[in-house]
Amino acid sequence: MSTAEETAGDEAQPWGEVTPDAARRLLVAAVEAFAERGYHATTTRDIAGRAGMSPAALYIHYRTKEELLHRISRIGHEKALEVLRTAAGSEGTATERLAEAVRSFVRWHAGQHTVARVVQYELDALGPDARAEIVALRRRNDATVREIIEEGVAAGEFDVPDVRGTTLAVLSLCIDVARWFNAAGARTPDEVGALYADLVLRMVGAQK
Amino acid sequence: MSTAEETAGDEAQPWGEVTPDAARRLLVAAVEAFAERGYHATTTRDIAGRAGMSPAALYIHYRTKEELLHRISRIGHEKALEVLRTAAGSEGTATERLAEAVRSFVRWHAGQHTVARVVQYELDALGPDARAEIVALRRRNDATVREIIEEGVAAGEFDVPDVRGTTLAVLSLCIDVARWFNAAGARTPDEVGALYADLVLRMVGAQK
């Protein structure tokens, strides 16, 4: 469960590009409310109240509650894709790039676990158009990881009988960090990232 | 999103021990409602209505909405633990038992994905006592998998630098099947189970 303090710290980060300030504060408040009570139990009045604004002020920036969820989901997926693509496009072997992709994707899901939970668990609440857009972003995430694995197989670095299935499992493993990660727990995001990079290199049979 | 038909098929299974019939129907209806709208957006009236009963009839079996969630969560966790312990206690090497544990745990999370989602995502909605009971069941799940991995390391079958972290990752990988699994998708529960058993044996460095 996120607290106002966490939201101000870790959770504020992905919304840097959202302007004006009031629109950004409403997104942060919506993430917090959706994470605590679920999308359907949250009203636009709740969100405006958490942001210290009136419902009328909310409607200047977002026409509906769904628009808030859509915006959160789009930014969340775009940031995750950016993290993966940066790793995929870096210098180095497929082994090095896959390890870096896993480390950074895990760090993102651990650091932004409240945002990631909302994005993952409330996907069914989006209308058909918004959902189609998000599904397309998710396919690009998949493709980014799949391409690194395919390159590793082609280069003889990896041994992967089922590339699609293994890609799915690698992404699933990293995404689920958002479910169990606890900032007060035994492992830091960096430590989980390092452990998971090692486990994923084993999954793809990377040469040591 | 579960449909009434799915609920009558796949989802009805774990509740076999719940009697009388009305109490069981209410649990099935609660799982469906929580999965569709979230715990906080669901009322006991909604649940009774889905089960074709009056709110007063619901209160004969469950005093509160939280009691329904607690019952669902306890049965869900007990079934998952049973599945793991059966695999752990079977004949065979640690490699064979770990593969069987993963196959059956994955099949459970794929087949019962609606129940598993409710159980995983609504954990924070439980009160302190109910939550403590569920956390204890989760620790027993962890311990069951950790013991197989420790036995495999001791027998020289596995090479695992971080047993606790690897156990966490193995369980997380299997649990997250409930998030993405789609009964209309490309892979059956058995196929996902076979793929994941292979990936997990790689994660623990099992000798081929």
CSV table of C-alpha atoms in Angstrom, one decimal:
chain,number,residue,atom,x,y,z
A,1,MET,CA,0.0,0.0,0.0
A,2,SER,CA,1.5,3.3,-1.0
A,3,THR,CA,1.8,6.2,1.4
A,4,ALA,CA,1.8,9.9,0.6
A,5,GLU,CA,5.5,9.9,1.4
A,6,GLU,CA,6.4,7.1,-1.0
A,7,THR,CA,4.3,8.8,-3.7
A,8,ALA,CA,6.3,12.0,-3.3
A,9,GLY,CA,9.5,10.0,-3.6
A,10,ASP,CA,9.7,7.0,-5.8
A,11,GLU,CA,6.4,7.3,-7.4
A,12,ALA,CA,6.6,10.9,-8.6
A,13,GLN,CA,9.4,10.2,-11.0
A,14,PRO,CA,7.7,8.8,-14.1
A,15,TRP,CA,5.4,11.8,-14.4
A,16,GLY,CA,8.1,14.4,-14.9
A,17,GLU,CA,6.8,15.1,-18.5
A,18,VAL,CA,3.2,15.7,-17.4
A,19,THR,CA,2.3,19.4,-17.3
A,20,PRO,CA,0.9,21.6,-15.8
A,21,ASP,CA,1.7,20.7,-12.2
A,22,ALA,CA,-2.1,20.2,-11.4
A,23,ALA,CA,-2.4,17.5,-14.1
A,24,ARG,CA,0.7,15.8,-12.6
A,25,ARG,CA,-0.6,15.9,-9.1
A,26,LEU,CA,-3.9,14.3,-10.2
A,27,LEU,CA,-2.0,11.4,-11.8
A,28,VAL,CA,0.0,10.8,-8.7
A,29,ALA,CA,-3.2,10.9,-6.6
A,30,ALA,CA,-5.0,8.6,-9.0
A,31,VAL,CA,-2.2,6.0,-8.8
A,32,GLU,CA,-2.3,6.1,-5.0
A,33,ALA,CA,-6.1,5.8,-4.9
A,34,PHE,CA,-6.3,3.0,-7.5
A,35,ALA,CA,-3.5,1.0,-5.7
A,36,GLU,CA,-5.3,1.3,-2.4
A,37,ARG,CA,-8.9,0.7,-3.3
A,38,GLY,CA,-9.0,-0.5,-6.9
A,39,TYR,CA,-10.1,1.4,-10.0
A,40,HIS,CA,-13.8,0.7,-9.7
A,41,ALA,CA,-14.0,1.7,-6.0
A,42,THR,CA,-12.3,5.0,-6.7
A,43,THR,CA,-14.3,8.1,-7.7
A,44,THR,CA,-13.0,11.2,-9.4
A,45,ARG,CA,-14.0,13.0,-6.2
A,46,ASP,CA,-11.6,10.8,-4.2
A,47,ILE,CA,-8.8,11.6,-6.6
A,48,ALA,CA,-9.4,15.3,-6.6
A,49,GLY,CA,-9.6,15.3,-2.8
A,50,ARG,CA,-6.2,13.5,-2.5
A,51,ALA,CA,-4.7,16.1,-4.8
A,52,GLY,CA,-6.2,18.9,-2.7
A,53,MET,CA,-8.4,20.0,-5.6
A,54,SER,CA,-12.1,20.2,-6.4
A,55,PRO,CA,-13.8,17.7,-8.7
A,56,ALA,CA,-14.4,20.7,-11.1
A,57,ALA,CA,-10.7,21.4,-11.2
A,58,LEU,CA,-10.0,17.7,-12.1
A,59,TYR,CA,-12.3,17.9,-15.1
A,60,ILE,CA,-10.2,20.7,-16.6
A,61,HIS,CA,-7.5,18.1,-17.0
A,62,TYR,CA,-9.2,14.7,-17.4
A,63,ARG,CA,-12.7,14.2,-18.7
A,64,THR,CA,-13.2,10.8,-17.1
A,65,LYS,CA,-11.7,8.4,-14.5
A,66,GLU,CA,-10.8,6.1,-17.4
A,67,GLU,CA,-8.8,8.9,-19.0
A,68,LEU,CA,-6.6,9.1,-15.9
A,69,LEU,CA,-6.1,5.3,-15.9
A,70,HIS,CA,-5.3,5.4,-19.6
A,71,ARG,CA,-2.7,8.2,-19.1
A,72,ILE,CA,-1.1,6.3,-16.2
A,73,SER,CA,-1.0,3.1,-18.2
A,74,ARG,CA,0.4,4.7,-21.3
A,75,ILE,CA,3.2,6.5,-19.4
A,76,GLY,CA,4.0,3.4,-17.4
A,77,HIS,CA,4.3,1.3,-20.5
A,78,GLU,CA,6.2,3.9,-22.4
A,79,LYS,CA,8.8,4.2,-19.5
A,80,ALA,CA,9.1,0.4,-19.3
A,81,LEU,CA,9.6,0.2,-23.1
A,82,GLU,CA,12.2,3.0,-22.9
A,83,VAL,CA,14.1,1.1,-20.2
A,84,LEU,CA,14.1,-2.1,-22.3
A,85,ARG,CA,15.1,-0.3,-25.6
A,86,THR,CA,18.0,1.5,-24.0
A,87,ALA,CA,19.4,-1.8,-22.8
A,88,ALA,CA,18.7,-3.5,-26.1
A,89,GLY,CA,20.4,-0.8,-28.1
A,90,SER,CA,23.5,-0.6,-25.9
A,91,GLU,CA,26.9,-1.8,-27.0
A,92,GLY,CA,27.9,-5.4,-26.2
A,93,THR,CA,27.0,-9.0,-26.8
A,94,ALA,CA,23.5,-10.4,-26.6
A,95,THR,CA,24.4,-11.8,-23.2
A,96,GLU,CA,25.5,-8.4,-21.9
A,97,ARG,CA,22.4,-6.7,-23.4
A,98,LEU,CA,20.0,-9.2,-22.0
A,99,ALA,CA,21.5,-9.0,-18.5
A,100,GLU,CA,21.2,-5.2,-18.7
A,101,ALA,CA,17.6,-5.3,-20.0
A,102,VAL,CA,16.7,-7.6,-17.1
A,103,ARG,CA,18.5,-5.5,-14.5
A,104,SER,CA,16.9,-2.2,-15.6
A,105,PHE,CA,13.4,-3.7,-16.1
A,106,VAL,CA,13.5,-5.2,-12.6
A,107,ARG,CA,14.8,-2.0,-11.1
A,108,TRP,CA,11.9,-0.2,-12.8
A,109,HIS,CA,9.3,-2.6,-11.5
A,110,ALA,CA,10.8,-2.6,-8.0
A,111,GLY,CA,11.2,1.2,-7.7
A,112,GLN,CA,7.8,1.9,-9.4
A,113,HIS,CA,5.9,-1.1,-7.9
A,114,THR,CA,2.8,0.9,-7.1
A,115,VAL,CA,2.5,2.3,-10.6
A,116,ALA,CA,3.3,-1.1,-12.1
A,117,ARG,CA,0.6,-2.8,-10.1
A,118,VAL,CA,-2.1,-0.4,-11.2
A,119,VAL,CA,-1.0,-0.7,-14.8
A,120,GLN,CA,-0.9,-4.5,-14.7
A,121,TYR,CA,-4.0,-5.3,-12.6
A,122,GLU,CA,-6.4,-2.7,-14.0
A,123,LEU,CA,-5.9,-3.4,-17.7
A,124,ASP,CA,-9.4,-4.8,-18.0
A,125,ALA,CA,-10.9,-1.5,-16.9
A,126,LEU,CA,-9.7,0.3,-20.0
A,127,GLY,CA,-12.1,0.7,-22.9
A,128,PRO,CA,-11.4,-1.0,-26.2
A,129,ASP,CA,-9.4,1.8,-27.9
A,130,ALA,CA,-7.2,2.5,-24.9
A,131,ARG,CA,-6.7,-1.2,-24.3
A,132,ALA,CA,-5.7,-1.7,-27.9
A,133,GLU,CA,-3.1,1.0,-27.6
A,134,ILE,CA,-1.6,-0.5,-24.5
A,135,VAL,CA,-1.6,-4.0,-25.9
A,136,ALA,CA,0.4,-2.6,-28.9
A,137,LEU,CA,2.9,-1.1,-26.4
A,138,ARG,CA,3.2,-4.5,-24.6
A,139,ARG,CA,3.9,-6.2,-27.9
A,140,ARG,CA,6.8,-3.8,-28.5
A,141,ASN,CA,8.1,-4.8,-25.0
A,142,ASP,CA,7.9,-8.4,-26.0
A,143,ALA,CA,9.5,-7.8,-29.3
A,144,THR,CA,12.4,-5.9,-27.8
A,145,VAL,CA,13.3,-8.8,-25.5
A,146,ARG,CA,12.6,-11.5,-28.1
A,147,GLU,CA,15.0,-9.8,-30.5
A,148,ILE,CA,17.9,-9.9,-28.0
A,149,ILE,CA,17.2,-13.6,-27.4
A,150,GLU,CA,17.0,-14.3,-31.2
A,151,GLU,CA,20.3,-12.5,-31.7
A,152,GLY,CA,21.9,-14.5,-28.9
A,153,VAL,CA,20.7,-17.7,-30.4
A,154,ALA,CA,22.0,-16.7,-33.9
A,155,ALA,CA,25.4,-15.7,-32.4
A,156,GLY,CA,25.6,-19.1,-30.7
A,157,GLU,CA,25.6,-17.4,-27.3
A,158,PHE,CA,22.2,-18.8,-26.1
A,159,ASP,CA,20.5,-22.2,-26.3
A,160,VAL,CA,16.7,-21.6,-26.4
A,161,PRO,CA,14.3,-24.3,-27.7
A,162,ASP,CA,11.2,-22.0,-27.4
A,163,VAL,CA,12.1,-18.3,-28.0
A,164,ARG,CA,8.5,-17.0,-27.7
A,165,GLY,CA,7.8,-18.9,-24.5
A,166,THR,CA,11.1,-18.0,-23.0
A,167,THR,CA,10.5,-14.3,-23.8
A,168,LEU,CA,7.1,-14.4,-22.1
A,169,ALA,CA,8.6,-16.1,-19.0
A,170,VAL,CA,11.5,-13.6,-18.8
A,171,LEU,CA,9.1,-10.6,-18.9
A,172,SER,CA,6.6,-12.2,-16.6
A,173,LEU,CA,9.4,-12.9,-14.0
A,174,CYS,CA,10.5,-9.2,-14.1
A,175,ILE,CA,6.9,-7.8,-14.1
A,176,ASP,CA,5.9,-9.9,-11.0
A,177,VAL,CA,8.6,-8.1,-9.0
A,178,ALA,CA,6.0,-5.3,-8.7
A,179,ARG,CA,3.6,-7.7,-6.9
A,180,TRP,CA,6.0,-8.9,-4.2
A,181,PHE,CA,8.6,-6.2,-3.9
A,182,ASN,CA,8.7,-4.4,-0.6
A,183,ALA,CA,10.9,-1.3,-0.1
A,184,ALA,CA,11.3,-2.4,3.6
A,185,GLY,CA,12.3,-5.9,2.5
A,186,ALA,CA,15.6,-7.7,2.6
A,187,ARG,CA,16.7,-6.9,-1.0
A,188,THR,CA,17.3,-3.6,-2.8
A,189,PRO,CA,16.0,-3.1,-6.4
A,190,ASP,CA,19.7,-3.4,-7.6
A,191,GLU,CA,20.2,-6.7,-5.7
A,192,VAL,CA,17.0,-8.2,-7.2
A,193,GLY,CA,18.1,-6.9,-10.6
A,194,ALA,CA,21.5,-8.6,-10.3
A,195,LEU,CA,20.0,-11.9,-9.1
A,196,TYR,CA,17.4,-11.9,-11.9
A,197,ALA,CA,20.0,-11.1,-14.6
A,198,ASP,CA,21.9,-14.2,-13.5
A,199,LEU,CA,18.7,-16.4,-13.4
A,200,VAL,CA,17.7,-15.2,-16.9
A,201,LEU,CA,21.1,-15.9,-18.4
A,202,ARG,CA,20.7,-19.4,-17.0
A,203,MET,CA,17.2,-19.7,-18.6
A,204,VAL,CA,18.6,-18.9,-22.0
A,205,GLY,CA,21.5,-21.2,-21.5
A,206,ALA,CA,24.1,-18.4,-21.9
A,207,GLN,CA,27.7,-19.5,-22.2
A,208,LYS,CA,29.6,-18.6,-19.1
B,1,MET,CA,-12.5,-11.4,-16.9
B,2,SER,CA,-14.3,-14.5,-15.7
B,3,THR,CA,-17.7,-15.4,-17.1
B,4,ALA,CA,-20.5,-17.4,-15.4
B,5,GLU,CA,-19.6,-20.3,-17.6
B,6,GLU,CA,-15.9,-20.4,-16.7
B,7,THR,CA,-16.9,-20.1,-13.1
B,8,ALA,CA,-19.2,-23.1,-13.3
B,9,GLY,CA,-16.3,-25.1,-15.0
B,10,ASP,CA,-12.7,-24.4,-14.0
B,11,GLU,CA,-13.4,-22.2,-11.1
B,12,ALA,CA,-15.9,-24.4,-9.2
B,13,GLN,CA,-13.3,-27.1,-8.5
B,14,PRO,CA,-11.4,-25.8,-5.4
B,15,TRP,CA,-14.6,-25.3,-3.4
B,16,GLY,CA,-15.7,-28.9,-3.4
B,17,GLU,CA,-15.2,-29.1,0.4
B,18,VAL,CA,-17.3,-26.1,1.1
B,19,THR,CA,-20.8,-27.0,2.4
B,20,PRO,CA,-23.7,-26.4,2.3
B,21,ASP,CA,-24.3,-25.7,-1.4
B,22,ALA,CA,-25.4,-22.1,-0.7
B,23,ALA,CA,-22.1,-21.3,1.1
B,24,ARG,CA,-20.2,-22.7,-1.9
B,25,ARG,CA,-22.3,-20.8,-4.4
B,26,LEU,CA,-21.6,-17.6,-2.5
B,27,LEU,CA,-17.8,-18.2,-2.6
B,28,VAL,CA,-17.9,-18.7,-6.4
B,29,ALA,CA,-20.0,-15.6,-6.8
B,30,ALA,CA,-17.6,-13.6,-4.6
B,31,VAL,CA,-14.5,-14.7,-6.6
B,32,GLU,CA,-16.3,-13.6,-9.8
B,33,ALA,CA,-17.3,-10.2,-8.4
B,34,PHE,CA,-13.9,-9.5,-6.8
B,35,ALA,CA,-12.1,-10.4,-10.1
B,36,GLU,CA,-14.4,-8.2,-12.2
B,37,ARG,CA,-14.7,-5.1,-10.0
B,38,GLY,CA,-12.2,-5.5,-7.2
B,39,TYR,CA,-12.8,-6.2,-3.5
B,40,HIS,CA,-13.6,-2.6,-2.4
B,41,ALA,CA,-16.1,-2.0,-5.3
B,42,THR,CA,-18.0,-5.1,-4.5
B,43,THR,CA,-20.9,-5.2,-1.9
B,44,THR,CA,-22.3,-8.2,-0.1
B,45,ARG,CA,-25.5,-7.4,-2.0
B,46,ASP,CA,-23.7,-7.8,-5.3
B,47,ILE,CA,-22.4,-11.2,-4.2
B,48,ALA,CA,-25.8,-12.4,-3.0
B,49,GLY,CA,-27.4,-11.2,-6.2
B,50,ARG,CA,-24.9,-13.1,-8.4
B,51,ALA,CA,-25.6,-16.3,-6.3
B,52,GLY,CA,-29.3,-15.7,-6.8
B,53,MET,CA,-29.8,-15.1,-3.0
B,54,SER,CA,-30.9,-12.3,-0.7
B,55,PRO,CA,-28.4,-10.4,1.4
B,56,ALA,CA,-30.0,-11.9,4.5
B,57,ALA,CA,-29.3,-15.4,3.2
B,58,LEU,CA,-25.7,-14.4,2.7
B,59,TYR,CA,-25.3,-13.4,6.3
B,60,ILE,CA,-26.3,-16.9,7.4
B,61,HIS,CA,-23.0,-18.1,5.9
B,62,TYR,CA,-20.7,-15.2,6.1
B,63,ARG,CA,-20.8,-12.3,8.6
B,64,THR,CA,-18.8,-9.9,6.4
B,65,LYS,CA,-17.4,-9.4,3.0
B,66,GLU,CA,-13.9,-9.8,4.5
B,67,GLU,CA,-14.9,-13.3,5.8
B,68,LEU,CA,-15.6,-14.3,2.2
B,69,LEU,CA,-12.2,-13.0,1.0
B,70,HIS,CA,-10.5,-14.7,3.9
B,71,ARG,CA,-12.2,-18.0,3.1
B,72,ILE,CA,-11.3,-17.7,-0.6
B,73,SER,CA,-7.7,-16.8,0.2
B,74,ARG,CA,-7.3,-19.6,2.7
B,75,ILE,CA,-8.7,-22.3,0.4
B,76,GLY,CA,-6.7,-21.0,-2.5
B,77,HIS,CA,-3.5,-21.0,-0.5
B,78,GLU,CA,-4.2,-24.4,1.0
B,79,LYS,CA,-4.9,-26.0,-2.5
B,80,ALA,CA,-1.7,-24.4,-3.8
B,81,LEU,CA,0.3,-25.8,-0.9
B,82,GLU,CA,-1.3,-29.2,-1.3
B,83,VAL,CA,-0.2,-29.2,-5.0
B,84,LEU,CA,3.4,-28.3,-4.0
B,85,ARG,CA,3.6,-30.8,-1.1
B,86,THR,CA,2.4,-33.7,-3.2
B,87,ALA,CA,5.1,-33.0,-5.8
B,88,ALA,CA,7.8,-32.5,-3.0
B,89,GLY,CA,6.8,-35.7,-1.3
B,90,SER,CA,6.8,-37.8,-4.5
B,91,GLU,CA,9.4,-40.4,-5.4
B,92,GLY,CA,12.4,-39.4,-7.4
B,93,THR,CA,15.4,-37.1,-7.5
B,94,ALA,CA,15.3,-33.4,-6.5
B,95,THR,CA,15.4,-32.7,-10.3
B,96,GLU,CA,12.3,-34.8,-10.9
B,97,ARG,CA,10.4,-33.4,-7.9
B,98,LEU,CA,11.2,-29.8,-8.7
B,99,ALA,CA,10.1,-30.3,-12.2
B,100,GLU,CA,6.8,-31.9,-11.0
B,101,ALA,CA,6.3,-29.1,-8.4
B,102,VAL,CA,6.6,-26.4,-11.1
B,103,ARG,CA,4.4,-28.3,-13.6
B,104,SER,CA,1.6,-28.8,-11.1
B,105,PHE,CA,1.9,-25.3,-9.5
B,106,VAL,CA,1.8,-23.7,-13.0
B,107,ARG,CA,-1.2,-25.9,-14.0
B,108,TRP,CA,-3.0,-24.7,-10.8
B,109,HIS,CA,-2.3,-21.0,-11.5
B,110,ALA,CA,-3.4,-21.4,-15.2
B,111,GLY,CA,-6.5,-23.4,-14.5
B,112,GLN,CA,-7.6,-21.3,-11.5
B,113,HIS,CA,-6.3,-18.0,-12.7
B,114,THR,CA,-9.4,-16.0,-11.6
B,115,VAL,CA,-9.2,-17.4,-8.0
B,116,ALA,CA,-5.4,-16.9,-8.0
B,117,ARG,CA,-5.7,-13.2,-9.1
B,118,VAL,CA,-8.2,-12.4,-6.3
B,119,VAL,CA,-6.0,-14.2,-3.8
B,120,GLN,CA,-2.8,-12.4,-4.9
B,121,TYR,CA,-4.1,-8.9,-5.6
B,122,GLU,CA,-6.5,-8.5,-2.7
B,123,LEU,CA,-4.2,-9.6,0.1
B,124,ASP,CA,-4.0,-6.1,1.5
B,125,ALA,CA,-7.7,-6.0,2.0
B,126,LEU,CA,-7.5,-8.7,4.7
B,127,GLY,CA,-7.5,-7.6,8.4
B,128,PRO,CA,-4.4,-8.3,10.5
B,129,ASP,CA,-5.3,-11.7,11.8
B,130,ALA,CA,-6.5,-13.1,8.5
B,131,ARG,CA,-3.5,-11.7,6.8
B,132,ALA,CA,-1.1,-13.3,9.4
B,133,GLU,CA,-2.7,-16.7,8.7
B,134,ILE,CA,-2.3,-16.3,5.0
B,135,VAL,CA,1.3,-15.1,5.3
B,136,ALA,CA,2.0,-18.2,7.3
B,137,LEU,CA,0.6,-20.4,4.5
B,138,ARG,CA,2.7,-18.5,2.0
B,139,ARG,CA,5.8,-19.2,4.1
B,140,ARG,CA,5.0,-22.9,4.0
B,141,ASN,CA,4.8,-22.7,0.1
B,142,ASP,CA,8.2,-21.0,0.1
B,143,ALA,CA,9.7,-23.6,2.5
B,144,THR,CA,8.4,-26.5,0.4
B,145,VAL,CA,10.2,-25.3,-2.8
B,146,ARG,CA,13.3,-24.2,-0.9
B,147,GLU,CA,13.7,-27.6,0.6
B,148,ILE,CA,13.6,-29.3,-2.8
B,149,ILE,CA,16.3,-26.9,-4.0
B,150,GLU,CA,18.4,-27.4,-0.9
B,151,GLU,CA,18.2,-31.2,-1.3
B,152,GLY,CA,19.2,-30.8,-5.0
B,153,VAL,CA,22.2,-28.7,-4.0
B,154,ALA,CA,23.2,-31.2,-1.2
B,155,ALA,CA,22.9,-34.1,-3.7
B,156,GLY,CA,25.1,-32.3,-6.2
B,157,GLU,CA,22.2,-32.1,-8.7
B,158,PHE,CA,21.8,-28.3,-8.6
B,159,ASP,CA,24.2,-25.3,-8.6
B,160,VAL,CA,22.4,-22.4,-6.8
B,161,PRO,CA,24.4,-19.5,-5.4
B,162,ASP,CA,21.4,-17.9,-3.8
B,163,VAL,CA,18.8,-20.5,-2.6
B,164,ARG,CA,16.4,-18.0,-1.0
B,165,GLY,CA,16.4,-15.6,-3.9
B,166,THR,CA,16.1,-18.5,-6.4
B,167,THR,CA,13.1,-19.9,-4.5
B,168,LEU,CA,11.4,-16.6,-4.5
B,169,ALA,CA,12.0,-16.2,-8.3
B,170,VAL,CA,10.7,-19.7,-9.0
B,171,LEU,CA,7.5,-19.2,-7.1
B,172,SER,CA,7.0,-15.7,-8.6
B,173,LEU,CA,7.4,-17.0,-12.1
B,174,CYS,CA,4.7,-19.6,-11.5
B,175,ILE,CA,2.3,-17.3,-9.6
B,176,ASP,CA,2.5,-14.7,-12.4
B,177,VAL,CA,1.0,-17.2,-14.8
B,178,ALA,CA,-2.4,-16.3,-13.2
B,179,ARG,CA,-1.9,-12.7,-14.4
B,180,TRP,CA,-1.3,-13.4,-18.1
B,181,PHE,CA,-2.8,-16.8,-18.7
B,182,ASN,CA,-5.7,-16.8,-21.1
B,183,ALA,CA,-7.7,-19.9,-21.6
B,184,ALA,CA,-8.3,-18.8,-25.3
B,185,GLY,CA,-4.5,-18.2,-25.8
B,186,ALA,CA,-1.9,-20.2,-27.7
B,187,ARG,CA,-0.7,-22.5,-24.8
B,188,THR,CA,-2.6,-25.0,-22.6
B,189,PRO,CA,-1.9,-25.2,-18.9
B,190,ASP,CA,0.1,-28.4,-19.5
B,191,GLU,CA,2.2,-26.8,-22.2
B,192,VAL,CA,3.1,-23.8,-19.9
B,193,GLY,CA,3.8,-26.2,-17.1
B,194,ALA,CA,6.3,-28.2,-19.3
B,195,LEU,CA,8.0,-25.0,-20.6
B,196,TYR,CA,8.4,-23.6,-17.1
B,197,ALA,CA,9.7,-26.9,-15.6
B,198,ASP,CA,12.5,-26.8,-18.2
B,199,LEU,CA,13.2,-23.1,-17.5
B,200,VAL,CA,13.3,-23.7,-13.7
B,201,LEU,CA,15.7,-26.6,-14.1
B,202,ARG,CA,17.9,-24.2,-16.0
B,203,MET,CA,17.6,-21.6,-13.2
B,204,VAL,CA,18.9,-24.1,-10.7
B,205,GLY,CA,21.7,-25.4,-13.0
B,206,ALA,CA,20.3,-28.9,-13.0
B,207,GLN,CA,22.6,-31.5,-14.5
B,208,LYS,CA,21.1,-32.7,-17.8
